[in-house]
Amino acid sequence: MCTETQALRKRSQTGSAPELSAKEIKSLLPYAKSPVGLFTAKTTSPKIILQKHDKTDARKYLVAQAGLENFIRSIVAALELKLPNTVRFNMNGQGVMQTWEDVYMAERVYTQCLGISKRIYQTHAYTHEPERKLAYFILEEHNERSSWILPGFDFYVLVFCYYNDNKEVTAVDVQYDQMSFFLHCMGLAQAHAWFVEHVITRIAITWAKAFHMTGLVNPFTFTLQLILFPVLLMYCWGVMSTTA
């Protein structure tokens, strides 16, 4: 039996969807005031989304390469694009490079500074929109470290590639959580994930079970706990300090 949710996942539909009024078309606001990649449309609806994916040249490519230069040449070769010497390479809004040589040099230097000995790049959901002269994908970085003290990690980045009528790549926009990246480099993100999984989660589940058993679960009692718990901790700290 096919549910409504499963039917919506199919690319082609039998029959036409009902027309939506202007009030039913939801406006999508970008997550930033000036998004680097023009990824979201100003208005959308289920019908518009289906039509977009029917028209999109969604040829999927799996590219996996060691080293940034090898990876870039592989992803543009998949769409038969050209790499001129000049490009506007926007690195998460924190820096803009104008040539590929600068891009490759910067990647070599900062990976050595961060103790990354080997980096393997892989694409996910590689999508091409010829009408917009745009290709975008999720980039997975597998980072191995030069010292056993430094933990290896995988990281995900959103990449937009723009090209012109001559199929020359003109701009690349890279978007990622920069703070999360450096926390992973230092091992703090991994330590935080372990602490949350093995300590905080177990305490939270124990508290939730006890709270549920009281039969007094409501916003008032929850807010009351948030107020009383730090007060109780401060009182116990004061008693212990006085005793010492």
GROMACS .gro file of C-alpha atoms in nm:
model
  244
    1MET     CA    1   0.000   0.000   0.000
    2CYS     CA    2   0.144   0.335  -0.105
    3THR     CA    3   0.115   0.614   0.147
    4GLU     CA    4   0.093   0.984   0.064
    5THR     CA    5   0.451   1.040   0.181
    6GLN     CA    6   0.584   0.760  -0.039
    7ALA     CA    7   0.395   0.896  -0.340
    8LEU     CA    8   0.556   1.236  -0.303
    9ARG     CA    9   0.902   1.079  -0.323
   10LYS     CA   10   0.843   0.957  -0.679
   11ARG     CA   11   1.000   1.176  -0.947
   12SER     CA   12   0.714   1.154  -1.198
   13GLN     CA   13   0.350   1.171  -1.094
   14THR     CA   14   0.037   1.046  -1.265
   15GLY     CA   15  -0.214   1.327  -1.286
   16SER     CA   16  -0.161   1.692  -1.210
   17ALA     CA   17  -0.127   1.856  -0.871
   18PRO     CA   18  -0.392   2.111  -0.771
   19GLU     CA   19  -0.313   2.472  -0.854
   20LEU     CA   20  -0.199   2.680  -0.558
   21SER     CA   21  -0.311   3.033  -0.488
   22ALA     CA   22  -0.063   3.315  -0.432
   23LYS     CA   23  -0.130   3.299  -0.057
   24GLU     CA   24  -0.034   2.930  -0.045
   25ILE     CA   25   0.306   2.985  -0.205
   26LYS     CA   26   0.551   3.002   0.082
   27SER     CA   27   0.837   3.249   0.074
   28LEU     CA   28   1.176   3.106   0.164
   29LEU     CA   29   1.420   3.335   0.341
   30PRO     CA   30   1.793   3.257   0.305
   31TYR     CA   31   1.976   3.162   0.623
   32ALA     CA   32   2.204   3.466   0.582
   33LYS     CA   33   2.136   3.822   0.470
   34SER     CA   34   2.375   3.782   0.176
   35PRO     CA   35   2.399   3.411   0.091
   36VAL     CA   36   2.715   3.315  -0.093
   37GLY     CA   37   2.539   3.061  -0.317
   38LEU     CA   38   2.207   3.149  -0.481
   39PHE     CA   39   2.062   2.815  -0.372
   40THR     CA   40   1.706   2.895  -0.261
   41ALA     CA   41   1.437   3.053  -0.477
   42LYS     CA   42   1.229   3.348  -0.358
   43THR     CA   43   0.903   3.152  -0.377
   44THR     CA   44   0.825   2.784  -0.396
   45SER     CA   45   0.554   2.521  -0.372
   46PRO     CA   46   0.538   2.142  -0.404
   47LYS     CA   47   0.447   2.180  -0.773
   48ILE     CA   48   0.739   2.415  -0.841
   49ILE     CA   49   0.979   2.176  -0.667
   50LEU     CA   50   0.863   1.879  -0.875
   51GLN     CA   51   0.885   2.079  -1.198
   52LYS     CA   52   1.234   2.197  -1.109
   53HIS     CA   53   1.364   1.844  -1.052
   54ASP     CA   54   1.199   1.719  -1.371
   55LYS     CA   55   1.385   1.988  -1.568
   56THR     CA   56   1.716   1.965  -1.380
   57ASP     CA   57   1.993   1.781  -1.556
   58ALA     CA   58   2.060   1.573  -1.246
   59ARG     CA   59   2.333   1.350  -1.377
   60LYS     CA   60   2.501   1.207  -1.069
   61TYR     CA   61   2.875   1.160  -1.044
   62LEU     CA   62   3.078   1.004  -0.767
   63VAL     CA   63   3.419   1.169  -0.756
   64ALA     CA   64   3.680   1.064  -0.501
   65GLN     CA   65   4.032   1.205  -0.520
   66ALA     CA   66   4.329   1.268  -0.292
   67GLY     CA   67   4.441   1.631  -0.308
   68LEU     CA   68   4.243   1.941  -0.396
   69GLU     CA   69   4.383   1.996  -0.747
   70ASN     CA   70   4.310   1.637  -0.855
   71PHE     CA   71   3.959   1.666  -0.711
   72ILE     CA   72   3.875   1.996  -0.886
   73ARG     CA   73   3.996   1.869  -1.223
   74SER     CA   74   3.784   1.556  -1.179
   75ILE     CA   75   3.458   1.735  -1.097
   76VAL     CA   76   3.485   1.979  -1.388
   77ALA     CA   77   3.576   1.697  -1.627
   78ALA     CA   78   3.248   1.526  -1.539
   79LEU     CA   79   3.058   1.821  -1.692
   80GLU     CA   80   3.319   1.895  -1.960
   81LEU     CA   81   3.397   2.235  -1.808
   82LYS     CA   82   3.719   2.430  -1.854
   83LEU     CA   83   3.946   2.577  -1.589
   84PRO     CA   84   4.090   2.915  -1.690
   85ASN     CA   85   4.370   3.056  -1.479
   86THR     CA   86   4.149   3.321  -1.316
   87VAL     CA   87   3.854   3.239  -1.091
   88ARG     CA   88   3.664   3.405  -0.808
   89PHE     CA   89   3.706   3.149  -0.528
   90ASN     CA   90   3.504   3.260  -0.223
   91MET     CA   91   3.616   3.069   0.087
   92ASN     CA   92   3.313   3.091   0.316
   93GLY     CA   93   3.315   3.471   0.303
   94GLN     CA   94   3.647   3.478   0.491
   95GLY     CA   95   3.868   3.525   0.189
   96VAL     CA   96   3.844   3.554  -0.190
   97MET     CA   97   4.120   3.421  -0.416
   98GLN     CA   98   4.150   3.516  -0.783
   99THR     CA   99   4.364   3.237  -0.935
  100TRP     CA  100   4.371   2.858  -0.909
  101GLU     CA  101   4.740   2.869  -0.818
  102ASP     CA  102   4.655   3.072  -0.509
  103VAL     CA  103   4.378   2.825  -0.421
  104TYR     CA  104   4.608   2.522  -0.445
  105MET     CA  105   4.888   2.698  -0.258
  106ALA     CA  106   4.658   2.808   0.025
  107GLU     CA  107   4.521   2.454   0.063
  108ARG     CA  108   4.872   2.305   0.083
  109VAL     CA  109   4.988   2.558   0.343
  110TYR     CA  110   4.693   2.548   0.581
  111THR     CA  111   4.664   2.168   0.576
  112GLN     CA  112   5.028   2.147   0.685
  113CYS     CA  113   4.967   2.410   0.954
  114LEU     CA  114   4.671   2.210   1.088
  115GLY     CA  115   4.862   1.881   1.088
  116ILE     CA  116   4.658   1.720   0.809
  117SER     CA  117   4.878   1.467   0.632
  118LYS     CA  118   4.627   1.337   0.378
  119ARG     CA  119   4.289   1.465   0.263
  120ILE     CA  120   4.051   1.268   0.044
  121TYR     CA  121   3.764   1.456  -0.123
  122GLN     CA  122   3.434   1.293  -0.221
  123THR     CA  123   3.114   1.430  -0.374
  124HIS     CA  124   2.757   1.365  -0.263
  125ALA     CA  125   2.441   1.470  -0.455
  126TYR     CA  126   2.637   1.623  -0.744
  127THR     CA  127   2.370   1.822  -0.932
  128HIS     CA  128   2.396   2.022  -1.253
  129GLU     CA  129   2.150   2.295  -1.359
  130PRO     CA  130   2.240   2.399  -1.716
  131GLU     CA  131   1.979   2.676  -1.730
  132ARG     CA  132   2.152   2.854  -1.441
  133LYS     CA  133   2.503   2.748  -1.552
  134LEU     CA  134   2.548   2.609  -1.203
  135ALA     CA  135   2.668   2.285  -1.046
  136TYR     CA  136   2.653   2.218  -0.673
  137PHE     CA  137   2.725   1.930  -0.441
  138ILE     CA  138   2.802   1.827  -0.085
  139LEU     CA  139   3.175   1.777  -0.040
  140GLU     CA  140   3.297   1.522   0.213
  141GLU     CA  141   3.652   1.570   0.339
  142HIS     CA  142   3.831   1.274   0.496
  143ASN     CA  143   4.122   1.416   0.697
  144GLU     CA  144   4.411   1.206   0.826
  145ARG     CA  145   4.655   1.368   1.069
  146SER     CA  146   5.033   1.385   1.081
  147SER     CA  147   5.050   1.295   1.454
  148TRP     CA  148   4.871   1.031   1.662
  149ILE     CA  149   4.784   1.303   1.914
  150LEU     CA  150   4.568   1.482   1.657
  151PRO     CA  151   4.241   1.298   1.582
  152GLY     CA  152   4.136   1.233   1.223
  153PHE     CA  153   3.790   1.349   1.120
  154ASP     CA  154   3.541   1.375   0.835
  155PHE     CA  155   3.383   1.708   0.747
  156TYR     CA  156   3.108   1.823   0.508
  157VAL     CA  157   3.108   2.134   0.290
  158LEU     CA  158   2.856   2.283   0.045
  159VAL     CA  159   3.012   2.389  -0.288
  160PHE     CA  160   2.864   2.596  -0.574
  161CYS     CA  161   3.039   2.615  -0.913
  162TYR     CA  162   2.937   2.879  -1.168
  163TYR     CA  163   3.044   2.887  -1.535
  164ASN     CA  164   2.991   3.103  -1.846
  165ASP     CA  165   2.865   3.038  -2.200
  166ASN     CA  166   3.208   2.903  -2.300
  167LYS     CA  167   3.179   2.643  -2.020
  168GLU     CA  168   3.463   2.810  -1.830
  169VAL     CA  169   3.440   2.803  -1.451
  170THR     CA  170   3.415   3.165  -1.337
  171ALA     CA  171   3.334   3.140  -0.966
  172VAL     CA  172   3.330   2.890  -0.681
  173ASP     CA  173   3.153   2.951  -0.352
  174VAL     CA  174   3.234   2.731  -0.054
  175GLN     CA  175   3.010   2.729   0.254
  176TYR     CA  176   3.078   2.548   0.582
  177ASP     CA  177   3.069   2.588   0.959
  178GLN     CA  178   3.415   2.734   1.021
  179MET     CA  179   3.398   2.712   1.402
  180SER     CA  180   3.298   2.345   1.384
  181PHE     CA  181   3.589   2.275   1.148
  182PHE     CA  182   3.850   2.413   1.388
  183LEU     CA  183   3.688   2.237   1.684
  184HIS     CA  184   3.724   1.910   1.491
  185CYS     CA  185   4.089   1.994   1.413
  186MET     CA  186   4.163   2.038   1.786
  187GLY     CA  187   3.966   1.731   1.889
  188LEU     CA  188   3.721   1.934   2.098
  189ALA     CA  189   3.422   1.842   1.883
  190GLN     CA  190   3.497   1.472   1.924
  191ALA     CA  191   3.542   1.511   2.302
  192HIS     CA  192   3.216   1.705   2.326
  193ALA     CA  193   3.030   1.439   2.124
  194TRP     CA  194   3.165   1.162   2.352
  195PHE     CA  195   3.071   1.355   2.668
  196VAL     CA  196   2.719   1.426   2.543
  197GLU     CA  197   2.662   1.063   2.439
  198HIS     CA  198   2.803   0.890   2.747
  199VAL     CA  199   2.733   1.142   3.025
  200ILE     CA  200   2.477   1.412   2.944
  201THR     CA  201   2.238   1.183   2.752
  202ARG     CA  202   2.228   0.924   3.031
  203ILE     CA  203   2.162   1.188   3.295
  204ALA     CA  204   1.892   1.346   3.079
  205ILE     CA  205   1.717   1.012   3.020
  206THR     CA  206   1.724   0.928   3.392
  207TRP     CA  207   1.581   1.271   3.477
  208ALA     CA  208   1.312   1.240   3.206
  209LYS     CA  209   1.198   0.899   3.337
  210ALA     CA  210   1.182   1.027   3.696
  211PHE     CA  211   1.002   1.344   3.588
  212HIS     CA  212   0.750   1.143   3.386
  213MET     CA  213   0.678   0.913   3.680
  214THR     CA  214   0.571   1.211   3.895
  215GLY     CA  215   0.281   1.282   3.661
  216LEU     CA  216   0.351   1.654   3.693
  217VAL     CA  217   0.504   1.717   3.352
  218ASN     CA  218   0.404   2.064   3.235
  219PRO     CA  219   0.575   2.393   3.146
  220PHE     CA  220   0.533   2.534   3.498
  221THR     CA  221   0.704   2.246   3.681
  222PHE     CA  222   0.979   2.234   3.417
  223THR     CA  223   1.050   2.607   3.455
  224LEU     CA  224   1.044   2.566   3.833
  225GLN     CA  225   1.317   2.302   3.806
  226LEU     CA  226   1.530   2.532   3.594
  227ILE     CA  227   1.510   2.794   3.870
  228LEU     CA  228   1.551   2.566   4.172
  229PHE     CA  229   1.835   2.351   4.037
  230PRO     CA  230   2.101   2.626   4.012
  231VAL     CA  231   1.982   2.772   4.346
  232LEU     CA  232   2.029   2.431   4.508
  233LEU     CA  233   2.375   2.395   4.355
  234MET     CA  234   2.479   2.737   4.487
  235TYR     CA  235   2.346   2.650   4.834
  236CYS     CA  236   2.537   2.320   4.843
  237TRP     CA  237   2.853   2.497   4.722
  238GLY     CA  238   2.816   2.752   4.999
  239VAL     CA  239   2.768   2.484   5.264
  240MET     CA  240   3.074   2.294   5.145
  241SER     CA  241   3.286   2.611   5.140
  242THR     CA  242   3.177   2.701   5.495
  243THR     CA  243   3.253   2.349   5.621
  244ALA     CA  244   3.598   2.349   5.463
   0.00000   0.00000   0.00000
